[in-house]
Amino acid sequence: MDLVDLAWTTRYPRTTDAEPEATMRFRNGTVTATAVTDRARGVLIQHGFTSTKATREYTLPAEFGESDAVGAVVCAESHLYTLGASVRVDLGIPTLQDIPPAPARRPATPAAPSPDQAHRRSR
């Protein structure tokens, strides 16, 4: 499976800036999720996510391997999509907007020719 297909940057542009009903994130070997609505909470729980102490926050159990974690995210994302819920999957890969611009360079000032070079050219 190509993980790029899960990335929010590959989805059609959203028509609103509203927070998605569910956001799933891959970070440092763990998968976390945030659910804004009851239907998103139900779908996340149905696909193996467990509630954390933080409100609206969920995580996949540590014993899930990489393949199981990706499978759970794919199933939850597809399920939410079929219900018409907005979903964002963050793979933890920086996008162009996340990379700061390089510092501006000062224009290079050409070095003045040495007196010997200037003298040779005039002959």
GROMACS .gro file of N, CA and C in nm:
model
  369
    1MET      N    1   0.084  -0.118   0.000
    1MET     CA    2   0.000   0.000   0.000
    1MET      C    3   0.088   0.124   0.000
    2ASP      N    4   0.049   0.220  -0.074
    2ASP     CA    5   0.123   0.345  -0.081
    2ASP      C    6   0.070   0.439   0.026
    3LEU      N    7   0.153   0.469   0.127
    3LEU     CA    8   0.110   0.555   0.236
    3LEU      C    9   0.079   0.697   0.190
    4VAL      N   10   0.137   0.737   0.080
    4VAL     CA   11   0.112   0.872   0.031
    4VAL      C   12  -0.037   0.891   0.004
    5ASP      N   13  -0.107   0.785  -0.033
    5ASP     CA   14  -0.251   0.796  -0.057
    5ASP      C   15  -0.327   0.840   0.067
    6LEU      N   16  -0.272   0.814   0.185
    6LEU     CA   17  -0.338   0.854   0.309
    6LEU      C   18  -0.315   1.001   0.344
    7ALA      N   19  -0.211   1.058   0.293
    7ALA     CA   20  -0.171   1.192   0.334
    7ALA      C   21  -0.278   1.295   0.297
    8TRP      N   22  -0.303   1.388   0.388
    8TRP     CA   23  -0.404   1.491   0.364
    8TRP      C   24  -0.366   1.578   0.246
    9THR      N   25  -0.238   1.587   0.214
    9THR     CA   26  -0.197   1.673   0.102
    9THR      C   27  -0.234   1.614  -0.033
   10THR      N   28  -0.269   1.484  -0.039
   10THR     CA   29  -0.308   1.423  -0.166
   10THR      C   30  -0.458   1.428  -0.187
   11ARG      N   31  -0.532   1.472  -0.090
   11ARG     CA   32  -0.678   1.480  -0.101
   11ARG      C   33  -0.718   1.604  -0.177
   12TYR      N   34  -0.840   1.599  -0.228
   12TYR     CA   35  -0.893   1.718  -0.295
   12TYR      C   36  -0.897   1.832  -0.196
   13PRO      N   37  -0.878   1.954  -0.242
   13PRO     CA   38  -0.879   2.068  -0.149
   13PRO      C   39  -1.012   2.077  -0.075
   14ARG      N   40  -1.000   2.105   0.053
   14ARG     CA   41  -1.122   2.123   0.132
   14ARG      C   42  -1.188   2.254   0.095
   15THR      N   43  -1.318   2.254   0.103
   15THR     CA   44  -1.392   2.376   0.068
   15THR      C   45  -1.404   2.470   0.187
   16THR      N   46  -1.376   2.421   0.308
   16THR     CA   47  -1.383   2.507   0.427
   16THR      C   48  -1.255   2.490   0.508
   17ASP      N   49  -1.233   2.583   0.597
   17ASP     CA   50  -1.118   2.574   0.686
   17ASP      C   51  -1.158   2.513   0.820
   18ALA      N   52  -1.276   2.454   0.827
   18ALA     CA   53  -1.324   2.394   0.951
   18ALA      C   54  -1.235   2.277   0.991
   19GLU      N   55  -1.225   2.256   1.120
   19GLU     CA   56  -1.148   2.144   1.173
   19GLU      C   57  -1.213   2.014   1.128
   20PRO      N   58  -1.134   1.916   1.082
   20PRO     CA   59  -1.193   1.788   1.042
   20PRO      C   60  -1.255   1.717   1.162
   21GLU      N   61  -1.352   1.632   1.134
   21GLU     CA   62  -1.415   1.555   1.243
   21GLU      C   63  -1.317   1.461   1.310
   22ALA      N   64  -1.222   1.409   1.231
   22ALA     CA   65  -1.120   1.319   1.287
   22ALA      C   66  -0.986   1.351   1.223
   23THR      N   67  -0.883   1.350   1.305
   23THR     CA   68  -0.747   1.368   1.257
   23THR      C   69  -0.664   1.254   1.315
   24MET      N   70  -0.594   1.182   1.228
   24MET     CA   71  -0.506   1.073   1.271
   24MET      C   72  -0.364   1.110   1.236
   25ARG      N   73  -0.271   1.086   1.332
   25ARG     CA   74  -0.132   1.128   1.316
   25ARG      C   75  -0.036   1.012   1.342
   26PHE      N   76   0.063   0.998   1.254
   26PHE     CA   77   0.173   0.904   1.274
   26PHE      C   78   0.290   0.987   1.329
   27ARG      N   79   0.340   0.953   1.449
   27ARG     CA   80   0.452   1.025   1.509
   27ARG      C   81   0.537   0.928   1.591
   28ASN      N   82   0.664   0.925   1.562
   28ASN     CA   83   0.761   0.849   1.643
   28ASN      C   84   0.715   0.708   1.675
   29GLY      N   85   0.662   0.640   1.577
   29GLY     CA   86   0.620   0.501   1.596
   29GLY      C   87   0.486   0.482   1.663
   30THR      N   88   0.412   0.588   1.689
   30THR     CA   89   0.279   0.576   1.749
   30THR      C   90   0.176   0.641   1.656
   31VAL      N   91   0.052   0.602   1.675
   31VAL     CA   92  -0.057   0.661   1.599
   31VAL      C   93  -0.157   0.717   1.699
   32THR      N   94  -0.185   0.846   1.686
   32THR     CA   95  -0.283   0.910   1.772
   32THR      C   96  -0.394   0.966   1.684
   33ALA      N   97  -0.506   0.996   1.748
   33ALA     CA   98  -0.620   1.052   1.675
   33ALA      C   99  -0.694   1.150   1.764
   34THR      N  100  -0.760   1.243   1.698
   34THR     CA  101  -0.848   1.338   1.765
   34THR      C  102  -0.985   1.324   1.700
   35ALA      N  103  -1.088   1.314   1.782
   35ALA     CA  104  -1.226   1.305   1.733
   35ALA      C  105  -1.304   1.425   1.784
   36VAL      N  106  -1.368   1.496   1.691
   36VAL     CA  107  -1.445   1.614   1.728
   36VAL      C  108  -1.592   1.579   1.750
   37THR      N  109  -1.643   1.480   1.677
   37THR     CA  110  -1.784   1.445   1.685
   37THR      C  111  -1.803   1.306   1.745
   38ASP      N  112  -1.926   1.278   1.788
   38ASP     CA  113  -1.957   1.145   1.843
   38ASP      C  114  -1.941   1.036   1.738
   39ARG      N  115  -1.981   1.064   1.613
   39ARG     CA  116  -1.968   0.960   1.511
   39ARG      C  117  -1.821   0.930   1.483
   40ALA      N  118  -1.735   1.030   1.487
   40ALA     CA  119  -1.591   1.006   1.468
   40ALA      C  120  -1.536   0.925   1.585
   41ARG      N  121  -1.578   0.956   1.707
   41ARG     CA  122  -1.535   0.879   1.824
   41ARG      C  123  -1.573   0.733   1.810
   42GLY      N  124  -1.697   0.708   1.769
   42GLY     CA  125  -1.745   0.572   1.754
   42GLY      C  126  -1.667   0.493   1.649
   43VAL      N  127  -1.637   0.557   1.539
   43VAL     CA  128  -1.561   0.489   1.433
   43VAL      C  129  -1.419   0.460   1.480
   44LEU      N  130  -1.354   0.555   1.545
   44LEU     CA  131  -1.218   0.531   1.593
   44LEU      C  132  -1.215   0.414   1.691
   45ILE      N  133  -1.308   0.410   1.783
   45ILE     CA  134  -1.314   0.300   1.880
   45ILE      C  135  -1.341   0.168   1.809
   46GLN      N  136  -1.429   0.170   1.712
   46GLN     CA  137  -1.462   0.048   1.637
   46GLN      C  138  -1.339  -0.009   1.566
   47HIS      N  139  -1.245   0.076   1.529
   47HIS     CA  140  -1.127   0.030   1.455
   47HIS      C  141  -1.002   0.019   1.540
   48GLY      N  142  -1.020   0.009   1.672
   48GLY     CA  143  -0.908  -0.024   1.761
   48GLY      C  144  -0.847   0.088   1.839
   49PHE      N  145  -0.889   0.211   1.819
   49PHE     CA  146  -0.836   0.323   1.896
   49PHE      C  147  -0.894   0.320   2.037
   50THR      N  148  -0.813   0.358   2.135
   50THR     CA  149  -0.859   0.364   2.273
   50THR      C  150  -0.846   0.508   2.323
   51SER      N  151  -0.934   0.544   2.413
   51SER     CA  152  -0.936   0.678   2.467
   51SER      C  153  -0.815   0.701   2.558
   52THR      N  154  -0.760   0.822   2.552
   52THR     CA  155  -0.653   0.860   2.644
   52THR      C  156  -0.714   0.946   2.753
   53LYS      N  157  -0.633   0.995   2.842
   53LYS     CA  158  -0.683   1.081   2.949
   53LYS      C  159  -0.726   1.218   2.897
   54ALA      N  160  -0.669   1.259   2.783
   54ALA     CA  161  -0.704   1.388   2.724
   54ALA      C  162  -0.840   1.379   2.654
   55THR      N  163  -0.917   1.484   2.663
   55THR     CA  164  -1.046   1.490   2.597
   55THR      C  165  -1.029   1.483   2.447
   56ARG      N  166  -1.110   1.403   2.381
   56ARG     CA  167  -1.113   1.387   2.235
   56ARG      C  168  -0.991   1.319   2.177
   57GLU      N  169  -0.898   1.272   2.259
   57GLU     CA  170  -0.775   1.210   2.210
   57GLU      C  171  -0.782   1.058   2.222
   58TYR      N  172  -0.730   0.992   2.118
   58TYR     CA  173  -0.729   0.846   2.111
   58TYR      C  174  -0.594   0.799   2.062
   59THR      N  175  -0.561   0.674   2.090
   59THR     CA  176  -0.436   0.616   2.043
   59THR      C  177  -0.457   0.469   2.010
   60LEU      N  178  -0.371   0.417   1.927
   60LEU     CA  179  -0.374   0.274   1.899
   60LEU      C  180  -0.289   0.204   2.005
   61PRO      N  181  -0.327   0.083   2.045
   61PRO     CA  182  -0.250   0.012   2.146
   61PRO      C  183  -0.105  -0.007   2.102
   62ALA      N  184  -0.012  -0.006   2.197
   62ALA     CA  185   0.131  -0.019   2.169
   62ALA      C  186   0.164  -0.153   2.104
   63GLU      N  187   0.084  -0.255   2.131
   63GLU     CA  188   0.113  -0.387   2.074
   63GLU      C  189   0.078  -0.399   1.925
   64PHE      N  190   0.012  -0.298   1.871
   64PHE     CA  191  -0.014  -0.298   1.727
   64PHE      C  192   0.119  -0.283   1.654
   65GLY      N  193   0.145  -0.369   1.560
   65GLY     CA  194   0.262  -0.354   1.475
   65GLY      C  195   0.235  -0.248   1.369
   66GLU      N  196   0.337  -0.220   1.290
   66GLU     CA  197   0.323  -0.117   1.187
   66GLU      C  198   0.213  -0.151   1.088
   67SER      N  199   0.208  -0.276   1.045
   67SER     CA  200   0.106  -0.318   0.948
   67SER      C  201  -0.035  -0.305   1.007
   68ASP      N  202  -0.050  -0.347   1.134
   68ASP     CA  203  -0.181  -0.336   1.200
   68ASP      C  204  -0.222  -0.190   1.217
   69ALA      N  205  -0.126  -0.104   1.252
   69ALA     CA  206  -0.157   0.037   1.271
   69ALA      C  207  -0.200   0.102   1.140
   70VAL      N  208  -0.127   0.075   1.033
   70VAL     CA  209  -0.165   0.131   0.902
   70VAL      C  210  -0.302   0.077   0.861
   71GLY      N  211  -0.326  -0.052   0.883
   71GLY     CA  212  -0.456  -0.110   0.851
   71GLY      C  213  -0.570  -0.045   0.927
   72ALA      N  214  -0.548  -0.018   1.056
   72ALA     CA  215  -0.652   0.046   1.137
   72ALA      C  216  -0.682   0.187   1.087
   73VAL      N  217  -0.578   0.260   1.050
   73VAL     CA  218  -0.597   0.396   0.999
   73VAL      C  219  -0.670   0.393   0.865
   74VAL      N  220  -0.630   0.302   0.778
   74VAL     CA  221  -0.696   0.291   0.647
   74VAL      C  222  -0.844   0.259   0.665
   75CYS      N  223  -0.874   0.162   0.751
   75CYS     CA  224  -1.015   0.124   0.773
   75CYS      C  225  -1.095   0.237   0.836
   76ALA      N  226  -1.038   0.303   0.937
   76ALA     CA  227  -1.110   0.413   1.003
   76ALA      C  228  -1.131   0.529   0.905
   77GLU      N  229  -1.028   0.562   0.828
   77GLU     CA  230  -1.040   0.672   0.732
   77GLU      C  231  -1.146   0.640   0.627
   78SER      N  232  -1.145   0.519   0.575
   78SER     CA  233  -1.245   0.478   0.475
   78SER      C  234  -1.386   0.479   0.533
   79HIS      N  235  -1.398   0.428   0.654
   79HIS     CA  236  -1.528   0.423   0.721
   79HIS      C  237  -1.582   0.566   0.741
   80LEU      N  238  -1.499   0.654   0.792
   80LEU     CA  239  -1.542   0.792   0.813
   80LEU      C  240  -1.579   0.859   0.681
   81TYR      N  241  -1.501   0.832   0.578
   81TYR     CA  242  -1.528   0.890   0.446
   81TYR      C  243  -1.665   0.846   0.394
   82THR      N  244  -1.698   0.716   0.413
   82THR     CA  245  -1.828   0.667   0.365
   82THR      C  246  -1.944   0.731   0.442
   83LEU      N  247  -1.918   0.776   0.564
   83LEU     CA  248  -2.022   0.844   0.643
   83LEU      C  249  -2.030   0.993   0.609
   84GLY      N  250  -1.941   1.040   0.523
   84GLY     CA  251  -1.941   1.183   0.488
   84GLY      C  252  -1.866   1.269   0.587
   85ALA      N  253  -1.787   1.207   0.674
   85ALA     CA  254  -1.711   1.283   0.774
   85ALA      C  255  -1.581   1.333   0.713
   86SER      N  256  -1.538   1.449   0.757
   86SER     CA  257  -1.409   1.503   0.711
   86SER      C  258  -1.298   1.441   0.795
   87VAL      N  259  -1.191   1.400   0.727
   87VAL     CA  260  -1.081   1.329   0.793
   87VAL      C  261  -0.949   1.386   0.744
   88ARG      N  262  -0.854   1.395   0.834
   88ARG     CA  263  -0.717   1.433   0.797
   88ARG      C  264  -0.623   1.328   0.853
   89VAL      N  265  -0.534   1.278   0.767
   89VAL     CA  266  -0.431   1.183   0.810
   89VAL      C  267  -0.298   1.253   0.792
   90ASP      N  268  -0.225   1.267   0.902
   90ASP     CA  269  -0.096   1.334   0.902
   90ASP      C  270   0.012   1.228   0.918
   91LEU      N  271   0.094   1.210   0.814
   91LEU     CA  272   0.197   1.107   0.816
   91LEU      C  273   0.323   1.150   0.888
   92GLY      N  274   0.328   1.273   0.936
   92GLY     CA  275   0.446   1.320   1.005
   92GLY      C  276   0.560   1.357   0.912
   93ILE      N  277   0.528   1.373   0.784
   93ILE     CA  278   0.628   1.411   0.685
   93ILE      C  279   0.609   1.559   0.656
   94PRO      N  280   0.715   1.639   0.669
   94PRO     CA  281   0.699   1.782   0.645
   94PRO      C  282   0.656   1.812   0.502
   95THR      N  283   0.572   1.911   0.487
   95THR     CA  284   0.534   1.959   0.354
   95THR      C  285   0.608   2.090   0.329
   96LEU      N  286   0.596   2.145   0.211
   96LEU     CA  287   0.665   2.269   0.180
   96LEU      C  288   0.631   2.380   0.278
   97GLN      N  289   0.507   2.385   0.325
   97GLN     CA  290   0.465   2.488   0.419
   97GLN      C  291   0.535   2.472   0.554
   98ASP      N  292   0.580   2.350   0.588
   98ASP     CA  293   0.644   2.324   0.716
   98ASP      C  294   0.793   2.355   0.716
   99ILE      N  295   0.853   2.369   0.600
   99ILE     CA  296   0.997   2.391   0.590
   99ILE      C  297   1.022   2.541   0.583
  100PRO      N  298   1.098   2.595   0.678
  100PRO     CA  299   1.122   2.739   0.677
  100PRO      C  300   1.208   2.778   0.557
  101PRO      N  301   1.188   2.898   0.506
  101PRO     CA  302   1.268   2.941   0.392
  101PRO      C  303   1.414   2.960   0.433
  102ALA      N  304   1.503   2.944   0.338
  102ALA     CA  305   1.645   2.964   0.363
  102ALA      C  306   1.671   3.111   0.390
  103PRO      N  307   1.768   3.142   0.474
  103PRO     CA  308   1.798   3.283   0.499
  103PRO      C  309   1.842   3.351   0.370
  104ALA      N  310   1.809   3.477   0.358
  104ALA     CA  311   1.843   3.553   0.237
  104ALA      C  312   1.994   3.569   0.227
  105ARG      N  313   2.044   3.554   0.108
  105ARG     CA  314   2.188   3.573   0.085
  105ARG      C  315   2.215   3.717   0.047
  106ARG      N  316   2.328   3.767   0.092
  106ARG     CA  317   2.369   3.900   0.050
  106ARG      C  318   2.429   3.888  -0.089
  107PRO      N  319   2.402   3.983  -0.175
  107PRO     CA  320   2.459   3.973  -0.310
  107PRO      C  321   2.612   3.975  -0.302
  108ALA      N  322   2.672   3.893  -0.385
  108ALA     CA  323   2.817   3.887  -0.389
  108ALA      C  324   2.872   4.013  -0.453
  109THR      N  325   2.971   4.072  -0.390
  109THR     CA  326   3.035   4.191  -0.444
  109THR      C  327   3.162   4.145  -0.516
  110PRO      N  328   3.173   4.177  -0.643
  110PRO     CA  329   3.294   4.133  -0.714
  110PRO      C  330   3.418   4.199  -0.655
  111ALA      N  331   3.525   4.123  -0.647
  111ALA     CA  332   3.650   4.175  -0.592
  111ALA      C  333   3.715   4.266  -0.695
  112ALA      N  334   3.772   4.375  -0.647
  112ALA     CA  335   3.842   4.467  -0.736
  112ALA      C  336   3.970   4.400  -0.786
  113PRO      N  337   4.005   4.419  -0.912
  113PRO     CA  338   4.128   4.357  -0.962
  113PRO      C  339   4.250   4.415  -0.893
  114SER      N  340   4.351   4.332  -0.878
  114SER     CA  341   4.476   4.379  -0.816
  114SER      C  342   4.543   4.477  -0.911
  115PRO      N  343   4.630   4.564  -0.859
  115PRO     CA  344   4.696   4.663  -0.947
  115PRO      C  345   4.773   4.596  -1.061
  116ASP      N  346   4.831   4.479  -1.036
  116ASP     CA  347   4.905   4.410  -1.141
  116ASP      C  348   4.811   4.367  -1.254
  117GLN      N  349   4.692   4.315  -1.219
  117GLN     CA  350   4.596   4.272  -1.320
  117GLN      C  351   4.545   4.391  -1.400
  118ALA      N  352   4.517   4.502  -1.333
  118ALA     CA  353   4.466   4.621  -1.402
  118ALA      C  354   4.574   4.676  -1.496
  119HIS      N  355   4.699   4.671  -1.455
  119HIS     CA  356   4.808   4.724  -1.536
  119HIS      C  357   4.829   4.637  -1.662
  120ARG      N  358   4.818   4.505  -1.647
  120ARG     CA  359   4.837   4.414  -1.760
  120ARG      C  360   4.729   4.436  -1.866
  121ARG      N  361   4.605   4.461  -1.823
  121ARG     CA  362   4.496   4.479  -1.918
  121ARG      C  363   4.509   4.607  -1.998
  122SER      N  364   4.574   4.706  -1.943
  122SER     CA  365   4.581   4.834  -2.015
  122SER      C  366   4.686   4.833  -2.124
  123ARG      N  367   4.770   4.741  -2.131
  123ARG     CA  368   4.874   4.737  -2.235
  123ARG      C  369   4.825   4.692  -2.365
   0.00000   0.00000   0.00000
